[in-house]
Structure formats: C-alpha cells, structure tokens
C-alpha cells in the first residue's frame, strides 16, 4: 500500500509525486550473513574509547552494588 505524500516541482518545472511505502508492505531483501567477514578493524582511538566505556560501566556497576550492599546492612552501619 503506497501513499502519495505530496507533489513538488522539480528543476525542469515538472510535477513529481513522492510515494511513501511502509516497510511491512515493501519487498523483502536478502539478509547479509556475518560469517566469513573476519575481524572488524578499529583505529587506536576507537579501541581506547571502547576500553574507557567498558571501565566506566564496570565502575558504575560496582558503585551500584556497593550502595545496595550498604543499604542492606551487609557492609556495616554508615551514617546516612
């Protein structure tokens, strides 16, 4: 099912119609297989950014675990 969105005038003065096709109504395309592609090459800055993100997420997870254990009273009594 296609829907005509609007009409516009092109560079030569001809009227063009734009059709909007819903993805579920579109023709299915062949999916790409990741097998046989090999490793993805990353630059040094991308690799270090991913290491920094991994460290940040690990630190935040440890802080949440520490806070939960403190609230549960497992790590002792601290002043609120």
PDB file of N, CA and C in Angstrom:
ATOM      1  N   UNK A   1       0.852  -1.166   0.000  1.00  0.00           N
ATOM      2  CA  UNK A   1       0.000   0.000   0.000  1.00  0.00           C
ATOM      3  C   UNK A   1       0.898   1.230   0.000  1.00  0.00           C
ATOM      4  N   UNK A   2       0.801   2.025  -1.027  1.00  0.00           N
ATOM      5  CA  UNK A   2       1.604   3.235  -1.142  1.00  0.00           C
ATOM      6  C   UNK A   2       0.714   4.449  -0.918  1.00  0.00           C
ATOM      7  N   UNK A   3       1.271   5.443  -0.318  1.00  0.00           N
ATOM      8  CA  UNK A   3       0.550   6.675  -0.052  1.00  0.00           C
ATOM      9  C   UNK A   3       1.288   7.807  -0.731  1.00  0.00           C
ATOM     10  N   UNK A   4       0.568   8.615  -1.484  1.00  0.00           N
ATOM     11  CA  UNK A   4       1.192   9.774  -2.105  1.00  0.00           C
ATOM     12  C   UNK A   4       1.291  10.861  -1.051  1.00  0.00           C
ATOM     13  N   UNK A   5       2.514  11.269  -0.781  1.00  0.00           N
ATOM     14  CA  UNK A   5       2.767  12.225   0.287  1.00  0.00           C
ATOM     15  C   UNK A   5       2.423  13.644  -0.150  1.00  0.00           C
ATOM     16  N   UNK A   6       3.036  14.103  -1.203  1.00  0.00           N
ATOM     17  CA  UNK A   6       2.764  15.450  -1.705  1.00  0.00           C
ATOM     18  C   UNK A   6       3.341  15.556  -3.100  1.00  0.00           C
ATOM     19  N   UNK A   7       3.058  16.662  -3.737  1.00  0.00           N
ATOM     20  CA  UNK A   7       3.629  16.904  -5.053  1.00  0.00           C
ATOM     21  C   UNK A   7       4.575  18.081  -4.950  1.00  0.00           C
ATOM     22  N   UNK A   8       5.674  17.991  -5.666  1.00  0.00           N
ATOM     23  CA  UNK A   8       6.657  19.065  -5.671  1.00  0.00           C
ATOM     24  C   UNK A   8       7.062  19.345  -7.105  1.00  0.00           C
ATOM     25  N   UNK A   9       7.573  20.522  -7.353  1.00  0.00           N
ATOM     26  CA  UNK A   9       8.017  20.893  -8.686  1.00  0.00           C
ATOM     27  C   UNK A   9       9.522  20.689  -8.762  1.00  0.00           C
ATOM     28  N   UNK A  10       9.958  19.946  -9.776  1.00  0.00           N
ATOM     29  CA  UNK A  10      11.376  19.659  -9.940  1.00  0.00           C
ATOM     30  C   UNK A  10      12.118  20.806 -10.591  1.00  0.00           C
ATOM     31  N   UNK A  11      13.382  20.561 -10.941  1.00  0.00           N
ATOM     32  CA  UNK A  11      14.226  21.599 -11.526  1.00  0.00           C
ATOM     33  C   UNK A  11      13.744  21.996 -12.916  1.00  0.00           C
ATOM     34  N   UNK A  12      13.164  21.059 -13.680  1.00  0.00           N
ATOM     35  CA  UNK A  12      12.686  21.369 -15.020  1.00  0.00           C
ATOM     36  C   UNK A  12      11.237  21.854 -15.006  1.00  0.00           C
ATOM     37  N   UNK A  13      10.630  22.029 -13.854  1.00  0.00           N
ATOM     38  CA  UNK A  13       9.257  22.508 -13.776  1.00  0.00           C
ATOM     39  C   UNK A  13       8.231  21.397 -13.867  1.00  0.00           C
ATOM     40  N   UNK A  14       8.669  20.140 -13.863  1.00  0.00           N
ATOM     41  CA  UNK A  14       7.736  19.020 -13.926  1.00  0.00           C
ATOM     42  C   UNK A  14       7.269  18.671 -12.518  1.00  0.00           C
ATOM     43  N   UNK A  15       6.006  18.313 -12.392  1.00  0.00           N
ATOM     44  CA  UNK A  15       5.471  17.916 -11.087  1.00  0.00           C
ATOM     45  C   UNK A  15       5.880  16.473 -10.803  1.00  0.00           C
ATOM     46  N   UNK A  16       6.399  16.238  -9.603  1.00  0.00           N
ATOM     47  CA  UNK A  16       6.792  14.892  -9.201  1.00  0.00           C
ATOM     48  C   UNK A  16       5.987  14.504  -7.976  1.00  0.00           C
ATOM     49  N   UNK A  17       5.626  13.245  -7.888  1.00  0.00           N
ATOM     50  CA  UNK A  17       4.907  12.737  -6.721  1.00  0.00           C
ATOM     51  C   UNK A  17       5.839  11.825  -5.941  1.00  0.00           C
ATOM     52  N   UNK A  18       5.805  11.936  -4.627  1.00  0.00           N
ATOM     53  CA  UNK A  18       6.620  11.101  -3.763  1.00  0.00           C
ATOM     54  C   UNK A  18       5.722  10.054  -3.128  1.00  0.00           C
ATOM     55  N   UNK A  19       6.130   8.807  -3.229  1.00  0.00           N
ATOM     56  CA  UNK A  19       5.371   7.726  -2.622  1.00  0.00           C
ATOM     57  C   UNK A  19       6.059   7.276  -1.346  1.00  0.00           C
ATOM     58  N   UNK A  20       5.259   7.030  -0.312  1.00  0.00           N
ATOM     59  CA  UNK A  20       5.769   6.510   0.947  1.00  0.00           C
ATOM     60  C   UNK A  20       5.295   5.074   1.065  1.00  0.00           C
ATOM     61  N   UNK A  21       6.242   4.148   1.170  1.00  0.00           N
ATOM     62  CA  UNK A  21       5.911   2.728   1.265  1.00  0.00           C
ATOM     63  C   UNK A  21       6.266   2.255   2.662  1.00  0.00           C
ATOM     64  N   UNK A  22       5.317   1.648   3.328  1.00  0.00           N
ATOM     65  CA  UNK A  22       5.550   1.132   4.676  1.00  0.00           C
ATOM     66  C   UNK A  22       6.507  -0.058   4.585  1.00  0.00           C
ATOM     67  N   UNK A  23       7.461  -0.191   5.525  1.00  0.00           N
ATOM     68  CA  UNK A  23       8.431  -1.294   5.464  1.00  0.00           C
ATOM     69  C   UNK A  23       7.794  -2.683   5.453  1.00  0.00           C
ATOM     70  N   UNK A  24       6.634  -2.848   6.092  1.00  0.00           N
ATOM     71  CA  UNK A  24       5.986  -4.162   6.082  1.00  0.00           C
ATOM     72  C   UNK A  24       5.361  -4.483   4.735  1.00  0.00           C
ATOM     73  N   UNK A  25       5.077  -3.455   3.947  1.00  0.00           N
ATOM     74  CA  UNK A  25       4.495  -3.663   2.627  1.00  0.00           C
ATOM     75  C   UNK A  25       5.554  -3.727   1.534  1.00  0.00           C
ATOM     76  N   UNK A  26       6.795  -3.454   1.864  1.00  0.00           N
ATOM     77  CA  UNK A  26       7.873  -3.431   0.892  1.00  0.00           C
ATOM     78  C   UNK A  26       8.333  -4.855   0.573  1.00  0.00           C
ATOM     79  N   UNK A  27       9.057  -5.001  -0.515  1.00  0.00           N
ATOM     80  CA  UNK A  27       9.597  -6.297  -0.919  1.00  0.00           C
ATOM     81  C   UNK A  27      10.738  -6.662   0.032  1.00  0.00           C
ATOM     82  N   UNK A  28      10.762  -7.910   0.490  1.00  0.00           N
ATOM     83  CA  UNK A  28      11.809  -8.353   1.416  1.00  0.00           C
ATOM     84  C   UNK A  28      13.154  -8.385   0.697  1.00  0.00           C
ATOM     85  N   UNK A  29      14.198  -7.994   1.406  1.00  0.00           N
ATOM     86  CA  UNK A  29      15.532  -8.006   0.820  1.00  0.00           C
ATOM     87  C   UNK A  29      16.357  -9.135   1.423  1.00  0.00           C
ATOM     88  N   UNK A  30      17.392  -9.521   0.711  1.00  0.00           N
ATOM     89  CA  UNK A  30      18.253 -10.598   1.180  1.00  0.00           C
ATOM     90  C   UNK A  30      19.099 -10.104   2.348  1.00  0.00           C
ATOM     91  N   UNK A  31      19.163 -10.895   3.397  1.00  0.00           N
ATOM     92  CA  UNK A  31      19.920 -10.521   4.585  1.00  0.00           C
ATOM     93  C   UNK A  31      21.392 -10.870   4.394  1.00  0.00           C
ATOM     94  N   UNK A  32      22.259 -10.061   4.964  1.00  0.00           N
ATOM     95  CA  UNK A  32      23.697 -10.301   4.892  1.00  0.00           C
ATOM     96  C   UNK A  32      24.108 -11.264   5.994  1.00  0.00           C
ATOM     97  N   UNK A  33      24.998 -12.170   5.671  1.00  0.00           N
ATOM     98  CA  UNK A  33      25.499 -13.125   6.645  1.00  0.00           C
ATOM     99  C   UNK A  33      26.835 -12.633   7.196  1.00  0.00           C
ATOM    100  N   UNK A  34      26.996 -12.574   8.529  1.00  0.00           N
ATOM    101  CA  UNK A  34      28.268 -12.108   9.086  1.00  0.00           C
ATOM    102  C   UNK A  34      29.385 -13.142   9.019  1.00  0.00           C
ATOM    103  N   UNK A  35      29.063 -14.366   8.638  1.00  0.00           N
ATOM    104  CA  UNK A  35      30.086 -15.406   8.557  1.00  0.00           C
ATOM    105  C   UNK A  35      31.043 -15.105   7.406  1.00  0.00           C
ATOM    106  N   UNK A  36      32.307 -15.265   7.672  1.00  0.00           N
ATOM    107  CA  UNK A  36      33.307 -15.057   6.637  1.00  0.00           C
ATOM    108  C   UNK A  36      33.759 -13.613   6.495  1.00  0.00           C
ATOM    109  N   UNK A  37      33.270 -12.708   7.340  1.00  0.00           N
ATOM    110  CA  UNK A  37      33.677 -11.313   7.229  1.00  0.00           C
ATOM    111  C   UNK A  37      34.998 -11.036   7.932  1.00  0.00           C
ATOM    112  N   UNK A  38      35.328 -11.831   8.941  1.00  0.00           N
ATOM    113  CA  UNK A  38      36.572 -11.622   9.668  1.00  0.00           C
ATOM    114  C   UNK A  38      36.410 -10.594  10.767  1.00  0.00           C
ATOM    115  N   UNK A  39      37.532 -10.206  11.341  1.00  0.00           N
ATOM    116  CA  UNK A  39      37.511  -9.242  12.440  1.00  0.00           C
ATOM    117  C   UNK A  39      37.335  -7.827  11.911  1.00  0.00           C
ATOM    118  N   UNK A  40      36.685  -7.001  12.718  1.00  0.00           N
ATOM    119  CA  UNK A  40      36.494  -5.611  12.344  1.00  0.00           C
ATOM    120  C   UNK A  40      37.745  -4.818  12.725  1.00  0.00           C
ATOM    121  N   UNK A  41      38.251  -4.043  11.807  1.00  0.00           N
ATOM    122  CA  UNK A  41      39.437  -3.239  12.070  1.00  0.00           C
ATOM    123  C   UNK A  41      39.010  -1.916  12.694  1.00  0.00           C
ATOM    124  N   UNK A  42      39.610  -1.594  13.848  1.00  0.00           N
ATOM    125  CA  UNK A  42      39.299  -0.355  14.551  1.00  0.00           C
ATOM    126  C   UNK A  42      40.569   0.466  14.697  1.00  0.00           C
ATOM    127  N   UNK A  43      40.390   1.758  14.696  1.00  0.00           N
ATOM    128  CA  UNK A  43      41.546   2.621  14.924  1.00  0.00           C
ATOM    129  C   UNK A  43      41.902   2.593  16.410  1.00  0.00           C
ATOM    130  N   UNK A  44      43.074   3.099  16.719  1.00  0.00           N
ATOM    131  CA  UNK A  44      43.541   3.101  18.105  1.00  0.00           C
ATOM    132  C   UNK A  44      42.624   3.945  18.989  1.00  0.00           C
ATOM    133  N   UNK A  45      42.130   5.077  18.479  1.00  0.00           N
ATOM    134  CA  UNK A  45      41.260   5.941  19.287  1.00  0.00           C
ATOM    135  C   UNK A  45      39.918   5.270  19.567  1.00  0.00           C
ATOM    136  N   UNK A  46      39.390   4.541  18.601  1.00  0.00           N
ATOM    137  CA  UNK A  46      38.123   3.827  18.816  1.00  0.00           C
ATOM    138  C   UNK A  46      38.315   2.728  19.850  1.00  0.00           C
ATOM    139  N   UNK A  47      39.413   2.004  19.753  1.00  0.00           N
ATOM    140  CA  UNK A  47      39.685   0.928  20.704  1.00  0.00           C
ATOM    141  C   UNK A  47      39.807   1.471  22.128  1.00  0.00           C
ATOM    142  N   UNK A  48      40.527   2.576  22.302  1.00  0.00           N
ATOM    143  CA  UNK A  48      40.678   3.162  23.638  1.00  0.00           C
ATOM    144  C   UNK A  48      39.360   3.738  24.150  1.00  0.00           C
ATOM    145  N   UNK A  49      38.539   4.272  23.247  1.00  0.00           N
ATOM    146  CA  UNK A  49      37.223   4.771  23.665  1.00  0.00           C
ATOM    147  C   UNK A  49      36.354   3.631  24.169  1.00  0.00           C
ATOM    148  N   UNK A  50      36.413   2.484  23.512  1.00  0.00           N
ATOM    149  CA  UNK A  50      35.633   1.330  23.961  1.00  0.00           C
ATOM    150  C   UNK A  50      36.154   0.793  25.286  1.00  0.00           C
ATOM    151  N   UNK A  51      37.483   0.813  25.483  1.00  0.00           N
ATOM    152  CA  UNK A  51      38.036   0.411  26.780  1.00  0.00           C
ATOM    153  C   UNK A  51      37.592   1.367  27.884  1.00  0.00           C
ATOM    154  N   UNK A  52      37.571   2.665  27.585  1.00  0.00           N
ATOM    155  CA  UNK A  52      37.127   3.651  28.575  1.00  0.00           C
ATOM    156  C   UNK A  52      35.655   3.447  28.912  1.00  0.00           C
ATOM    157  N   UNK A  53      34.834   3.170  27.902  1.00  0.00           N
ATOM    158  CA  UNK A  53      33.414   2.910  28.143  1.00  0.00           C
ATOM    159  C   UNK A  53      33.231   1.655  28.984  1.00  0.00           C
ATOM    160  N   UNK A  54      33.998   0.622  28.700  1.00  0.00           N
ATOM    161  CA  UNK A  54      33.917  -0.613  29.482  1.00  0.00           C
ATOM    162  C   UNK A  54      34.306  -0.363  30.935  1.00  0.00           C
ATOM    163  N   UNK A  55      35.365   0.409  31.155  1.00  0.00           N
ATOM    164  CA  UNK A  55      35.780   0.746  32.512  1.00  0.00           C
ATOM    165  C   UNK A  55      34.740   1.575  33.242  1.00  0.00           C
ATOM    166  N   UNK A  56      34.134   2.523  32.542  1.00  0.00           N
ATOM    167  CA  UNK A  56      33.100   3.359  33.147  1.00  0.00           C
ATOM    168  C   UNK A  56      31.903   2.515  33.571  1.00  0.00           C
ATOM    169  N   UNK A  57      31.445   1.641  32.683  1.00  0.00           N
ATOM    170  CA  UNK A  57      30.289   0.800  33.011  1.00  0.00           C
ATOM    171  C   UNK A  57      30.603  -0.151  34.161  1.00  0.00           C
ATOM    172  N   UNK A  58      31.800  -0.688  34.197  1.00  0.00           N
ATOM    173  CA  UNK A  58      32.208  -1.557  35.301  1.00  0.00           C
ATOM    174  C   UNK A  58      32.232  -0.784  36.619  1.00  0.00           C
ATOM    175  N   UNK A  59      32.764   0.435  36.592  1.00  0.00           N
ATOM    176  CA  UNK A  59      32.804   1.271  37.795  1.00  0.00           C
ATOM    177  C   UNK A  59      31.399   1.604  38.280  1.00  0.00           C
ATOM    178  N   UNK A  60      30.499   1.966  37.368  1.00  0.00           N
ATOM    179  CA  UNK A  60      29.123   2.288  37.758  1.00  0.00           C
ATOM    180  C   UNK A  60      28.421   1.061  38.343  1.00  0.00           C
ATOM    181  N   UNK A  61      28.673  -0.109  37.772  1.00  0.00           N
ATOM    182  CA  UNK A  61      28.089  -1.339  38.312  1.00  0.00           C
ATOM    183  C   UNK A  61      28.590  -1.632  39.713  1.00  0.00           C
ATOM    184  N   UNK A  62      29.887  -1.414  39.937  1.00  0.00           N
ATOM    185  CA  UNK A  62      30.447  -1.627  41.276  1.00  0.00           C
ATOM    186  C   UNK A  62      29.888  -0.625  42.283  1.00  0.00           C
ATOM    187  N   UNK A  63      29.671   0.616  41.861  1.00  0.00           N
ATOM    188  CA  UNK A  63      29.081   1.611  42.756  1.00  0.00           C
ATOM    189  C   UNK A  63      27.643   1.259  43.125  1.00  0.00           C
ATOM    190  N   UNK A  64      26.880   0.755  42.168  1.00  0.00           N
ATOM    191  CA  UNK A  64      25.503   0.330  42.457  1.00  0.00           C
ATOM    192  C   UNK A  64      25.515  -0.848  43.422  1.00  0.00           C
ATOM    193  N   UNK A  65      26.400  -1.816  43.190  1.00  0.00           N
ATOM    194  CA  UNK A  65      26.484  -2.974  44.089  1.00  0.00           C
ATOM    195  C   UNK A  65      26.896  -2.543  45.489  1.00  0.00           C
ATOM    196  N   UNK A  66      27.852  -1.626  45.594  1.00  0.00           N
ATOM    197  CA  UNK A  66      28.284  -1.126  46.901  1.00  0.00           C
ATOM    198  C   UNK A  66      27.133  -0.432  47.618  1.00  0.00           C
ATOM    199  N   UNK A  67      26.391   0.399  46.887  1.00  0.00           N
ATOM    200  CA  UNK A  67      25.267   1.118  47.501  1.00  0.00           C
ATOM    201  C   UNK A  67      24.193   0.146  47.980  1.00  0.00           C
ATOM    202  N   UNK A  68      23.884  -0.869  47.170  1.00  0.00           N
ATOM    203  CA  UNK A  68      22.872  -1.848  47.574  1.00  0.00           C
ATOM    204  C   UNK A  68      23.322  -2.645  48.794  1.00  0.00           C
ATOM    205  N   UNK A  69      24.587  -3.043  48.827  1.00  0.00           N
ATOM    206  CA  UNK A  69      25.092  -3.785  49.984  1.00  0.00           C
ATOM    207  C   UNK A  69      25.132  -2.916  51.236  1.00  0.00           C
ATOM    208  N   UNK A  70      25.405  -1.633  51.069  1.00  0.00           N
ATOM    209  CA  UNK A  70      25.397  -0.717  52.208  1.00  0.00           C
ATOM    210  C   UNK A  70      23.976  -0.541  52.739  1.00  0.00           C
ATOM    211  N   UNK A  71      23.006  -0.366  51.833  1.00  0.00           N
ATOM    212  CA  UNK A  71      21.610  -0.211  52.254  1.00  0.00           C
ATOM    213  C   UNK A  71      21.075  -1.483  52.900  1.00  0.00           C
ATOM    214  N   UNK A  72      21.560  -2.632  52.459  1.00  0.00           N
ATOM    215  CA  UNK A  72      21.110  -3.903  53.032  1.00  0.00           C
ATOM    216  C   UNK A  72      21.765  -4.176  54.381  1.00  0.00           C
ATOM    217  N   UNK A  73      22.774  -3.412  54.736  1.00  0.00           N
ATOM    218  CA  UNK A  73      23.441  -3.592  56.015  1.00  0.00           C
ATOM    219  C   UNK A  73      24.509  -4.656  56.009  1.00  0.00           C
ATOM    220  N   UNK A  74      24.908  -5.132  54.856  1.00  0.00           N
ATOM    221  CA  UNK A  74      25.920  -6.182  54.757  1.00  0.00           C
ATOM    222  C   UNK A  74      27.312  -5.622  55.040  1.00  0.00           C
ATOM    223  N   UNK A  75      27.570  -4.402  54.627  1.00  0.00           N
ATOM    224  CA  UNK A  75      28.905  -3.822  54.769  1.00  0.00           C
ATOM    225  C   UNK A  75      29.071  -2.997  56.036  1.00  0.00           C
ATOM    226  N   UNK A  76      28.128  -3.018  56.917  1.00  0.00           N
ATOM    227  CA  UNK A  76      28.262  -2.278  58.171  1.00  0.00           C
ATOM    228  C   UNK A  76      27.331  -1.087  58.203  1.00  0.00           C
ATOM    229  N   UNK A  77      27.357  -0.400  59.309  1.00  0.00           N
ATOM    230  CA  UNK A  77      26.474   0.741  59.502  1.00  0.00           C
ATOM    231  C   UNK A  77      27.245   2.025  59.243  1.00  0.00           C
ATOM    232  N   UNK A  78      26.757   2.782  58.311  1.00  0.00           N
ATOM    233  CA  UNK A  78      27.353   4.071  57.989  1.00  0.00           C
ATOM    234  C   UNK A  78      26.329   5.150  58.265  1.00  0.00           C
ATOM    235  N   UNK A  79      26.811   6.331  58.544  1.00  0.00           N
ATOM    236  CA  UNK A  79      25.893   7.448  58.791  1.00  0.00           C
ATOM    237  C   UNK A  79      25.182   7.795  57.489  1.00  0.00           C
ATOM    238  N   UNK A  80      23.899   8.099  57.537  1.00  0.00           N
ATOM    239  CA  UNK A  80      23.152   8.413  56.304  1.00  0.00           C
ATOM    240  C   UNK A  80      23.557   9.712  55.687  1.00  0.00           C
TER     241      UNK A  80
END
